[in-house]
Structure formats: C-alpha cells, structure tokens
mmCIF file of C-alpha atoms and ligand atoms in Angstrom:
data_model
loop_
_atom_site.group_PDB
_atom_site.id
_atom_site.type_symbol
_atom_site.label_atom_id
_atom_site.label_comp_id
_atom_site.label_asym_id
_atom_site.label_seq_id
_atom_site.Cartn_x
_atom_site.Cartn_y
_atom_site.Cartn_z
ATOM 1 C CA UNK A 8 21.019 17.145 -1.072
ATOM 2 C CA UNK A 9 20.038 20.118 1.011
ATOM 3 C CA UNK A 10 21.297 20.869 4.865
ATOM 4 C CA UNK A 11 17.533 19.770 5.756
ATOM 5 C CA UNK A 12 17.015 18.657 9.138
ATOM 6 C CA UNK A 13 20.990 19.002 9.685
ATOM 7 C CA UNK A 14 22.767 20.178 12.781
ATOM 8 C CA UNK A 15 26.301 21.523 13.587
ATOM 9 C CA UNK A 16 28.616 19.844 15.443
ATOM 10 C CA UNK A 17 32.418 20.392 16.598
ATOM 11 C CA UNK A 18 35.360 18.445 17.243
ATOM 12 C CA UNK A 19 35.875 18.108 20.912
ATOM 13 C CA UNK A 20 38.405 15.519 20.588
ATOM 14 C CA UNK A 21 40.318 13.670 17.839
ATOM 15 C CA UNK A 22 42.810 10.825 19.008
ATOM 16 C CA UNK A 23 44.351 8.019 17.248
ATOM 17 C CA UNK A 24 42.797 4.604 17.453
ATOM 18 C CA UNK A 25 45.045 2.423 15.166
ATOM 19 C CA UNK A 26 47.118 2.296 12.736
ATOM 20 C CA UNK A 27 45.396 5.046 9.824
ATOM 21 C CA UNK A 28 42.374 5.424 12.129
ATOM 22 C CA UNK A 29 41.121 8.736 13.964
ATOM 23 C CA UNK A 30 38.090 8.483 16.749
ATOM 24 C CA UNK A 31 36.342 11.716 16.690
ATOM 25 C CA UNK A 32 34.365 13.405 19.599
ATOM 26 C CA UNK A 33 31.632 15.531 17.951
ATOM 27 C CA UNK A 34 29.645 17.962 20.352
ATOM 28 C CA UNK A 35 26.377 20.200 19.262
ATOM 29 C CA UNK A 36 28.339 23.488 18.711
ATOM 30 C CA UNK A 37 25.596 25.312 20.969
ATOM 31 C CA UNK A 38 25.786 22.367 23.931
ATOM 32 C CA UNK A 39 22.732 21.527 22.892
ATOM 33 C CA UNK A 40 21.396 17.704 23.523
ATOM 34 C CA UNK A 41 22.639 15.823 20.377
ATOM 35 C CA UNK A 42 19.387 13.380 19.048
ATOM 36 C CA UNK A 43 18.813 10.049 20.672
ATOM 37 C CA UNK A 44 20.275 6.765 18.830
ATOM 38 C CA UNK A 45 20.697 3.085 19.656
ATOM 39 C CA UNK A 46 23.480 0.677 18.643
ATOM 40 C CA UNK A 47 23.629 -0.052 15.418
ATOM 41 C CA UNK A 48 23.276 4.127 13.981
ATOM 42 C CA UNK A 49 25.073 6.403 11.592
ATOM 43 C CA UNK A 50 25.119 9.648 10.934
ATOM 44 C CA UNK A 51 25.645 11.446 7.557
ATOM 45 C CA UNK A 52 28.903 13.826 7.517
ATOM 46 C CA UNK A 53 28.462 16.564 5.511
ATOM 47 C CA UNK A 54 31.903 17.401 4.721
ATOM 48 C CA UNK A 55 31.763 19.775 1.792
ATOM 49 C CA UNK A 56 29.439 20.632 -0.881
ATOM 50 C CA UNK A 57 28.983 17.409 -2.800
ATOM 51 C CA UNK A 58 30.798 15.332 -0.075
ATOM 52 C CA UNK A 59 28.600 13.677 2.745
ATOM 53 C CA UNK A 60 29.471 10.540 4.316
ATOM 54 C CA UNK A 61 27.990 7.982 6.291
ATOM 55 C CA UNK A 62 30.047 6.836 9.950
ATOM 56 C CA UNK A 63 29.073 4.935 12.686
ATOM 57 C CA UNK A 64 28.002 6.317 16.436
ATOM 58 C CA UNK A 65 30.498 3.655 18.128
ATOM 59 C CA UNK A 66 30.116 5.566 21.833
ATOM 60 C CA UNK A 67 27.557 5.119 24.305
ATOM 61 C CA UNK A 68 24.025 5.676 23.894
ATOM 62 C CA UNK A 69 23.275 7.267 26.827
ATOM 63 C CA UNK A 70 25.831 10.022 26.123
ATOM 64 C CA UNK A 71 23.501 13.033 24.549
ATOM 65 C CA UNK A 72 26.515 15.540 25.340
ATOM 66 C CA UNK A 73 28.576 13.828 22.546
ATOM 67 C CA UNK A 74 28.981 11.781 19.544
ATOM 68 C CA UNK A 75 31.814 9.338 18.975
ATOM 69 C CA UNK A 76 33.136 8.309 15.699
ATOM 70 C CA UNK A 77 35.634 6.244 14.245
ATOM 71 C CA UNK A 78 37.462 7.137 10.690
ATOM 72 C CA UNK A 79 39.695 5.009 8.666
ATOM 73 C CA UNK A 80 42.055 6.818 6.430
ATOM 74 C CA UNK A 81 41.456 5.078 2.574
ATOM 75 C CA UNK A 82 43.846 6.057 0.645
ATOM 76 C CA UNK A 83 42.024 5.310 -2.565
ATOM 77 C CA UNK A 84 38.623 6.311 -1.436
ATOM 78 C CA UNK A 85 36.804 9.128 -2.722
ATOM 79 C CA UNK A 86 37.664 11.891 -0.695
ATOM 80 C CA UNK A 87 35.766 11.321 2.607
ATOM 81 C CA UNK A 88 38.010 9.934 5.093
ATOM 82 C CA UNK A 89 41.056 11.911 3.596
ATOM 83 C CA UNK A 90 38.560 14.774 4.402
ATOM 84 C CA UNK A 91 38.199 14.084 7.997
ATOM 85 C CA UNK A 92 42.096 13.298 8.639
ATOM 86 C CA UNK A 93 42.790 16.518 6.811
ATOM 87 C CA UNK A 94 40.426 18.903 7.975
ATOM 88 C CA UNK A 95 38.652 17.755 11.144
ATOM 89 C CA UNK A 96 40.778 18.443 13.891
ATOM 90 C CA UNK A 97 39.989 19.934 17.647
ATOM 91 C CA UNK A 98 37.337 23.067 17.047
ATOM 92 C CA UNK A 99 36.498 22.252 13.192
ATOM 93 C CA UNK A 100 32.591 22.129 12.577
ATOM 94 C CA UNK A 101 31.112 19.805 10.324
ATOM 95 C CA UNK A 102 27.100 19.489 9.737
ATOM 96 C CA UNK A 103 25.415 16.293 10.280
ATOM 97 C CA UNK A 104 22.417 14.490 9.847
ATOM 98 C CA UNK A 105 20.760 12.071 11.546
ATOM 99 C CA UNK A 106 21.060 9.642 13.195
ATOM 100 C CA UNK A 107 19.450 6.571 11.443
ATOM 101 C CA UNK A 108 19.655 3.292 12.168
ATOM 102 C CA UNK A 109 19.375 0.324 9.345
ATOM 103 C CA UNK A 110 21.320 -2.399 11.346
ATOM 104 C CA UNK A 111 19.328 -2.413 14.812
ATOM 105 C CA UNK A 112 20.488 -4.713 17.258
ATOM 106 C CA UNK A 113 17.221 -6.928 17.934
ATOM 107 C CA UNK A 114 16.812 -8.578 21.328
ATOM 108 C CA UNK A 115 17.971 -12.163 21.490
ATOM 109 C CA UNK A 116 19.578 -15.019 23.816
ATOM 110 C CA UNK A 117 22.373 -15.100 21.796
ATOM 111 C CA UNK A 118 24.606 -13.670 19.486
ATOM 112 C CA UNK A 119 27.517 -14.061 17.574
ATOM 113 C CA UNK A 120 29.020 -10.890 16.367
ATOM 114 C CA UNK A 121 31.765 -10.789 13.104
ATOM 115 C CA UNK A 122 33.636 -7.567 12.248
ATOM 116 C CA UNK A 123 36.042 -6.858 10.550
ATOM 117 C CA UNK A 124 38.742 -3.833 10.147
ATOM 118 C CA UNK A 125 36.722 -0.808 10.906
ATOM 119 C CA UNK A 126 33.349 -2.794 10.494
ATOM 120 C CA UNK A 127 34.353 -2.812 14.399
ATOM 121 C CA UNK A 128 32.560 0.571 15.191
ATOM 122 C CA UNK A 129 28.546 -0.017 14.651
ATOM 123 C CA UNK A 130 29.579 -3.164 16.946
ATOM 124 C CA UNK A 131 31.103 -1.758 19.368
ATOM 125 C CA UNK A 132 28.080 -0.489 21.307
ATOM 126 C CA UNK A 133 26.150 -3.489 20.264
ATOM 127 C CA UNK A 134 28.508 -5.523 22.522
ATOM 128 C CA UNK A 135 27.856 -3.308 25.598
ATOM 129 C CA UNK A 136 24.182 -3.298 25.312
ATOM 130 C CA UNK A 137 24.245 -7.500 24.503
ATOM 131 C CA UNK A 138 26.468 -7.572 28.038
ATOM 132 C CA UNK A 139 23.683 -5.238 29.559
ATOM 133 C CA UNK A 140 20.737 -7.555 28.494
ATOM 134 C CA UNK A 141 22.813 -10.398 30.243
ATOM 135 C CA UNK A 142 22.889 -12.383 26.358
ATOM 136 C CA UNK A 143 25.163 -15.478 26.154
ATOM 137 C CA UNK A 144 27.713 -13.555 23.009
ATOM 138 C CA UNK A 145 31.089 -13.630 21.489
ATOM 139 C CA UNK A 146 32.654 -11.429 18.969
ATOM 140 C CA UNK A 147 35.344 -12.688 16.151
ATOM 141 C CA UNK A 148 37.345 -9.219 15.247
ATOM 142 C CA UNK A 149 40.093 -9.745 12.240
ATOM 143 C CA UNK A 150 42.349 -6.952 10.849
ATOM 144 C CA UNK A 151 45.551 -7.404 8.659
ATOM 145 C CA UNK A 152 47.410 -6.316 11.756
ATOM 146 C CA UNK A 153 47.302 -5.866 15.361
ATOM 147 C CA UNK A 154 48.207 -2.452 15.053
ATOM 148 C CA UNK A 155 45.871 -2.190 12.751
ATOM 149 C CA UNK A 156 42.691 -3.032 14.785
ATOM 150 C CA UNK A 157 41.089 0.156 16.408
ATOM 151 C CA UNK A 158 39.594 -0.374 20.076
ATOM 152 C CA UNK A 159 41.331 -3.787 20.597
ATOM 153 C CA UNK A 160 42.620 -2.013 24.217
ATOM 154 C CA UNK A 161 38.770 -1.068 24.811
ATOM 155 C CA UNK A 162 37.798 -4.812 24.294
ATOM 156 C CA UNK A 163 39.660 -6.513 26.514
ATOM 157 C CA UNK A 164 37.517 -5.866 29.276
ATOM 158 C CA UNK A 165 35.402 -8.547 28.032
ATOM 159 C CA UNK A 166 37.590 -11.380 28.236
ATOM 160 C CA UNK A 167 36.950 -14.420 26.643
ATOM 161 C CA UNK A 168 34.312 -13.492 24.939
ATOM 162 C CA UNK A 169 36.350 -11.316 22.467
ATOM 163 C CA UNK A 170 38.597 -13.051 19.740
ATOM 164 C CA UNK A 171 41.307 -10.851 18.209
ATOM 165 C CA UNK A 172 42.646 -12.125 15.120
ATOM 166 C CA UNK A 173 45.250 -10.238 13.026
ATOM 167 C CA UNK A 174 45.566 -11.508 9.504
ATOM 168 C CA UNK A 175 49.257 -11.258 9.786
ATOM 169 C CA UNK A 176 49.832 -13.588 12.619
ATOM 170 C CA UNK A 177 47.059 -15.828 13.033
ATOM 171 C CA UNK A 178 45.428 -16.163 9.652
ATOM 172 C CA UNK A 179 41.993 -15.659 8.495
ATOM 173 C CA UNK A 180 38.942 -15.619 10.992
ATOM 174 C CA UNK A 181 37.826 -19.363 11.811
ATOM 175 C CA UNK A 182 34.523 -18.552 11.019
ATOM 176 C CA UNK A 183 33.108 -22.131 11.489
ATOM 177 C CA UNK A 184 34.645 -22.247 15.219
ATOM 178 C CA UNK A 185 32.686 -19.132 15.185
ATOM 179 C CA UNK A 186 29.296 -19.676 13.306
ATOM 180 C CA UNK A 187 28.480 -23.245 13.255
ATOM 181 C CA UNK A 188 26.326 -24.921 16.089
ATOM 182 C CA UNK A 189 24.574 -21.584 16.874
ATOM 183 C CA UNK A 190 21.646 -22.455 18.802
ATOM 184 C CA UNK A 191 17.954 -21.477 18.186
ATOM 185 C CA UNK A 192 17.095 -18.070 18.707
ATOM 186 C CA UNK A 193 20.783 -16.733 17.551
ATOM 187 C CA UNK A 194 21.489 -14.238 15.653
ATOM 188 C CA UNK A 195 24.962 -13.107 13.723
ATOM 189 C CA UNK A 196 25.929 -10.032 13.475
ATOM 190 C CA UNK A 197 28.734 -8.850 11.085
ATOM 191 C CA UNK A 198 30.260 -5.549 9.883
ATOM 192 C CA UNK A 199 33.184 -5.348 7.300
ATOM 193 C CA UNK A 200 34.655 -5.678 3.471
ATOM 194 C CA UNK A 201 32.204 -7.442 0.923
ATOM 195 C CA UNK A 202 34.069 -10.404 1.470
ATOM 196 C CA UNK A 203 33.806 -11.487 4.621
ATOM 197 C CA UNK A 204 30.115 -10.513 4.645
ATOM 198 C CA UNK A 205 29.768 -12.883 1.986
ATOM 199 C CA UNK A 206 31.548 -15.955 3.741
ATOM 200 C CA UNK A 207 29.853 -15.358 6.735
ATOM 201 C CA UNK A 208 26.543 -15.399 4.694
ATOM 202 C CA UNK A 209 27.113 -18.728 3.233
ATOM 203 C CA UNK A 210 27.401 -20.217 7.142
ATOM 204 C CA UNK A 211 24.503 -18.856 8.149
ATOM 205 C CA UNK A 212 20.975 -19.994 8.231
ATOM 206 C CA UNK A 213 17.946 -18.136 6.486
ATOM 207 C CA UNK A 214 16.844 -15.776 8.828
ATOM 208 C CA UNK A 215 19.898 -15.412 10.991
ATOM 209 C CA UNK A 216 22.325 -13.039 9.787
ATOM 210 C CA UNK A 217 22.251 -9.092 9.919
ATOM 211 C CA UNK A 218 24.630 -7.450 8.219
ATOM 212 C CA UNK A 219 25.838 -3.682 7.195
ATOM 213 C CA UNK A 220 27.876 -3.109 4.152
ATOM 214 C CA UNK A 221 30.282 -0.069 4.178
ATOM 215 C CA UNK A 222 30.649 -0.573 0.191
ATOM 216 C CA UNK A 223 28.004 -1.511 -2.741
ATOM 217 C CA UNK A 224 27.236 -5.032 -3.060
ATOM 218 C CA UNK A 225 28.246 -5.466 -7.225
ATOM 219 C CA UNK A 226 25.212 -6.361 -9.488
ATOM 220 C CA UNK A 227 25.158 -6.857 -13.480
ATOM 221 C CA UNK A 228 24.254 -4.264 -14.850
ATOM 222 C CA UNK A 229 24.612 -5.415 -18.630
ATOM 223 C CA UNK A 230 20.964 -6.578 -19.363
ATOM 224 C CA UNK A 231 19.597 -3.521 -17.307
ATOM 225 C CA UNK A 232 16.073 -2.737 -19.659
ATOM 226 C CA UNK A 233 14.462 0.799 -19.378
ATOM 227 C CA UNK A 234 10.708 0.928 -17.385
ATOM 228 C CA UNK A 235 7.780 3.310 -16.354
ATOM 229 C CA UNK A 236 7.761 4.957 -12.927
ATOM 230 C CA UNK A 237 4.692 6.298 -11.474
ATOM 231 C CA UNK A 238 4.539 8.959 -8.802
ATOM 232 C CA UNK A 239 1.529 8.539 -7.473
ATOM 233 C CA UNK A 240 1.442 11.864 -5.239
ATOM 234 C CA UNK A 241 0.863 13.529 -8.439
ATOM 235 C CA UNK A 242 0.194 10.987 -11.211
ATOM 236 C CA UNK A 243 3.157 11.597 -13.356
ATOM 237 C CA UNK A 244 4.842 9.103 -15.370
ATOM 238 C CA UNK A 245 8.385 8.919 -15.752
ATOM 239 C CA UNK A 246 10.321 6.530 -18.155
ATOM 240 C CA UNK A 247 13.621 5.311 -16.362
ATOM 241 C CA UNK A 248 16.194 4.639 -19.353
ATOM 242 C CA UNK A 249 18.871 1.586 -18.657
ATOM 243 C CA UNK A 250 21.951 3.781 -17.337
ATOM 244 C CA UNK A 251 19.768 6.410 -15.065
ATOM 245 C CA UNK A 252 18.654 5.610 -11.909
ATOM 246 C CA UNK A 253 15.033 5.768 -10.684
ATOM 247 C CA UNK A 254 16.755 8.710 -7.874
ATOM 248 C CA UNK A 255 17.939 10.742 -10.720
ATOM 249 C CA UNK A 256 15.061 10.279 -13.172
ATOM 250 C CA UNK A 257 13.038 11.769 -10.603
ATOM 251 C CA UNK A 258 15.460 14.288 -9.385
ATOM 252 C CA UNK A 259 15.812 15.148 -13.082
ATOM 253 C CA UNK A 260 11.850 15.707 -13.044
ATOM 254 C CA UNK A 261 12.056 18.204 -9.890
ATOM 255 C CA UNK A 262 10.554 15.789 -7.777
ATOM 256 C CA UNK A 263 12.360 16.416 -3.747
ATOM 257 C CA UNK A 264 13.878 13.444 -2.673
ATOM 258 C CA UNK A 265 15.784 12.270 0.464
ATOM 259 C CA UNK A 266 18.937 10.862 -0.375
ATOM 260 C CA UNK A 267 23.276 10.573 0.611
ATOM 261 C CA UNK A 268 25.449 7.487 -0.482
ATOM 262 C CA UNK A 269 23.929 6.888 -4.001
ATOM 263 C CA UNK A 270 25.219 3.320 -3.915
ATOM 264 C CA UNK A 271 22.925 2.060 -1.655
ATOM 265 C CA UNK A 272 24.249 1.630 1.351
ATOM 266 C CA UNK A 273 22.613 4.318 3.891
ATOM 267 C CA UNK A 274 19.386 3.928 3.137
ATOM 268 C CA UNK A 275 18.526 7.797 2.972
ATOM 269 C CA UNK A 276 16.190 7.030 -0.126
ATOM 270 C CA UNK A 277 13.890 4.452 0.701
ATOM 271 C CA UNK A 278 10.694 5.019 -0.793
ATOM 272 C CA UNK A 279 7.101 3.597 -0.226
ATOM 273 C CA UNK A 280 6.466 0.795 -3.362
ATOM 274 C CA UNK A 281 2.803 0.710 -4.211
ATOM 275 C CA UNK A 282 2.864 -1.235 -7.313
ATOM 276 C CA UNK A 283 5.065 -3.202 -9.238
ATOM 277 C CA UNK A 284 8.450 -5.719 -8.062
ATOM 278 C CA UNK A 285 11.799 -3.323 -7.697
ATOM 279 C CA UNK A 286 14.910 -5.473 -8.401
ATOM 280 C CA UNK A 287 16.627 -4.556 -5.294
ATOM 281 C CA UNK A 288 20.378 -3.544 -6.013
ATOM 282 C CA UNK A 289 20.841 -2.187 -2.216
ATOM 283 C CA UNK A 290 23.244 -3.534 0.870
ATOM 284 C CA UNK A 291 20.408 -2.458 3.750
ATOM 285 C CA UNK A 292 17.224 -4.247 3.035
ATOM 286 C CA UNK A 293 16.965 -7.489 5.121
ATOM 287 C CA UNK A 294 15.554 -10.903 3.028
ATOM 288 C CA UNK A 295 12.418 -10.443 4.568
ATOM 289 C CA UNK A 296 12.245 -6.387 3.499
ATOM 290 C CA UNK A 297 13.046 -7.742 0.128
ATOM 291 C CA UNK A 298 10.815 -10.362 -0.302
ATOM 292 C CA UNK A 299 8.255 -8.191 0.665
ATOM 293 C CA UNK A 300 8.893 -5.589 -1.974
ATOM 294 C CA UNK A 301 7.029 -2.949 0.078
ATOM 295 C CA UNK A 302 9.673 -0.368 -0.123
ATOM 296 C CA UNK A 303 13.055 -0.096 -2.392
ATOM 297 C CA UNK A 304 16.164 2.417 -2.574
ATOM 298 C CA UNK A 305 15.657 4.220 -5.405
ATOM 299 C CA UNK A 306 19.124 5.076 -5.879
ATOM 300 C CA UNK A 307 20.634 1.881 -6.978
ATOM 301 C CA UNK A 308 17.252 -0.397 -7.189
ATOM 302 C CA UNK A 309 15.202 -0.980 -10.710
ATOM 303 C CA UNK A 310 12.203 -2.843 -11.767
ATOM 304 C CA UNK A 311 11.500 -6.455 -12.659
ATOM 305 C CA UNK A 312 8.794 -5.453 -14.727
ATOM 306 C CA UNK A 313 7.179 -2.406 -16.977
ATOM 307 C CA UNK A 314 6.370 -0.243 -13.907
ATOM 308 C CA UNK A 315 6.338 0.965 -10.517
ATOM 309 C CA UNK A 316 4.419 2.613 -9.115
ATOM 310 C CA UNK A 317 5.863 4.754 -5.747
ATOM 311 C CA UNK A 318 4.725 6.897 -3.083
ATOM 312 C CA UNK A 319 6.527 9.668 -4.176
HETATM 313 S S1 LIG B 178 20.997 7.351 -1.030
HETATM 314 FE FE1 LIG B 178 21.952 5.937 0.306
HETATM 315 S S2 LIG B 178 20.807 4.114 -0.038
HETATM 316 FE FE2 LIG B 178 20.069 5.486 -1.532
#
C-alpha cells in the first residue's frame, strides 16, 4: 500500500480513558483543516511500513482542527495497538488516510445502539448526533469491568438513556430488555467482539441491524475451488488458485489496487462486480449490498462460480 492520498498528523494529546485504553488527539501537522467525516468513520493509521490500522473518529464532527481516537492496548494483537501505546505519545507524527465511513448512521425515529468494550468509539458520536436529531434512543454498553469501559464519565450526561453494564458485576448485556419490541422504523446499532455481534444478530429483524466488526467474521475455507477473474479495464484473465486471494492474484499481476486490513473489515478494496456471484467473506457489506452482488472485497471474498468479471 502506498502513502497515496495520505496526510500527516501529530499527537496533540494522549490521555488515559480506561483501564489499557489511550484517547489520542491527532492534529494536521501544518494546522491545516483535517477532511470532513460523519459518525460512524475511520481512519487508516499508518504506523510503520507494513503496519496500518484502522480506528474510529469517536470526537465531534464539527471539529476540523482535530481528530479524536480511542486505542485499546491487545496484548496478543498484531502489533498495532502496542504500536500506538509505545510510540505515539505528545508530538509523534503518524500518516493517515481517510476518513471512510462503512457504518453510517442513517436517519431514523429510533434507535437502539449495542457496544461493547471499545466497540464504544464509532458510537460515541452516533449518540450525540441521534440526541441532535431529537430520535427516541438508548444505548446498552458492556465491558468485563467498570474500569474497564472507556468514556463511561462522558456518558453520563445522557441519563437514562445509557445502560452501563460491567461483566464483572452485573452479568452479560440483557439484550432482549434491550432489542425486543423495537418499533417500526428502528434500527440497531452495535459495535464489538464477534460474539456479541452475533447474538445481537439473531434478535434482530431482517433489515434492522447495522453492524461494524473490528475482527474477521470466520468462514470455511476447506472446500475453497480455484476460478477465472477478468479485469475488464484491460481484458486480462487471471486464474485465482484456492489459497490466494483475488487482492493478491491481481497484485501479483501488477494490477494497482486500493487496499489496508486484508481481512475484510475496512473496506479499502471494494471493487465494481460486473459479472459473475462473489462469495462474500467480508464484515462491511450490509444484506442488501450482498444480495445485490454489485460490488465485493477482493481481499477476503471469492467466487460462487467459474468467473468474475471486475471493474478493475
Ligand atoms: S483491504 Fe480492508 S476490506 Fe479489503
């Protein structure tokens, strides 16, 4: 991945929000204007050569003179976050890209937001601007402990509306005091571990949930078959063999791509399908996106048939 389109940013601030987490301030290092975004965006870090990483903007919107960011130390990541609580301190610069938004907050009378751990930042603004549209909403925030939940302090301005519930003292989240009886015209938001996203899905009605994965959803990968892709920008034909992915087959072919995570959850790589059904493999297309089958991210997603043909 190149430094295309990047800028570079500094750490104004860095302060601790919980227990293992850091909130960044990031400013344009010239005081420039940073780019526009709504709730709902990331940004890609790049941290080092071969080490970019996607974070929610979890400030306010209307702030262009800085970005805010919330980092969770993982001590068995890969490198990222023990990246940021190593190295980005007050002054450090670190390039960025961005923003981009795959979990936009779309109007409604209602919602019901679920987040948990640091699924809490891309929320965060979404509650402000849900208050500011005057919606009816409530948000259901677990962490394993209190000290453990960033921006807990921040939320209590809202009241009743907000429902903090650390693991260690109160259990798991009573998501059916949470989800069920929803009203028409609803919608659920949730941010957090695989897990949760996935009980929260099965509560839900078609059409209600959006959701943003922070880790790959798992697929089966054992019966994966090879098939033909077709760039169709320059009529080459590519064979995708059962361990490659369509990103790298291309890649491999000198074809300039777009792309960050690899595992499909930023959606850096989506690309244009003109032919063909992708198997999609990703965590950002909605239901609708993939029933569609109008675009696919070519990094994790394959093909249910021979080919593909993509706008590439
Ligand atoms: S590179 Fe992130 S979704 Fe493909």
């Amino acid at each position: 991945m190149t430094e295309h389109d990047s800028i570079e940013l500094v750490v104004e601030r860095r302060e601790p929000a919980a227990e293992d987490v850091v909130v960044l301030t990031l400013r344009h290092r010239l005081g420039a204007p940073l780019p526009p975004w709504e709730p709902g965006a990331h940004v890609d870090l790049l941290l080092a050569p071969g080490l970019e990483r996607q974070y929610s903007l979890c400030g306010d919107p209307a702030d262009r003179a800085g970005w805010r960011i919330a980092v969770l130390r993982e001590p068995d990541g890969r490198g990222g976050s023990a990246h940021v609580h190593r190295r980005l301190g007050p002054g450090a610069t670190v390039r960025a890209r961005g923003p981009r938004n795959r979990f936009p907050l779309e109007p409604a009378p209602r919602y019901r937001f679920v987040a948990g751990g640091i699924g809490i930042t891309p929320i965060l603004p979404m509650l402000a601007a849900a208050e500011a549209a005057g919606a009816d909403w409530t948000l259901l925030y677990g962490g394993r402990t209190r000290a453990s939940m960033a921006f807990a302090g921040e939320l209590s301005r809202y009241g009743g509306r907000v429902t903090l519930v650390p693991e260690n003292e109160a259990g798991p989240l009573d998501l059916p005091a949470a989800l069920d009886g929803l009203p028409p015209g609803g919608l659920v938001y949730c941010c957090g571990p695989g897990r949760l996203l996935d009980a929260v899905a099965r509560r839900c009605p078609a059409g209600v949930l959006r959701v943003e994965r922070f880790s790959p959803a798992e697929h089966d990968t054992g019966t994966d078959g090879d098939f033909e892709v077709v760039l169709a920008r320059s009529g080459r034909t590519l064979r995708v063999p059962p361990d490659v992915s369509v990103l790298d087959t291309v890649r491999a072919a000198g074809v300039q791509v777009l792309y960050s995570c690899t595992e499909g959850t930023c959606g850096t790589c989506e690309t244009d399908v003109l032919e063909g059904e992708p198997d999609h493999r990703d965590s950002v297309l909605t239901e609708d996106e993939r029933a569609a089958g109008e675009t696919m991210l070519i990094c994790v997603s394959r093909c249910r048939g021979p080919r593909l043909v993509l706008d590439l």
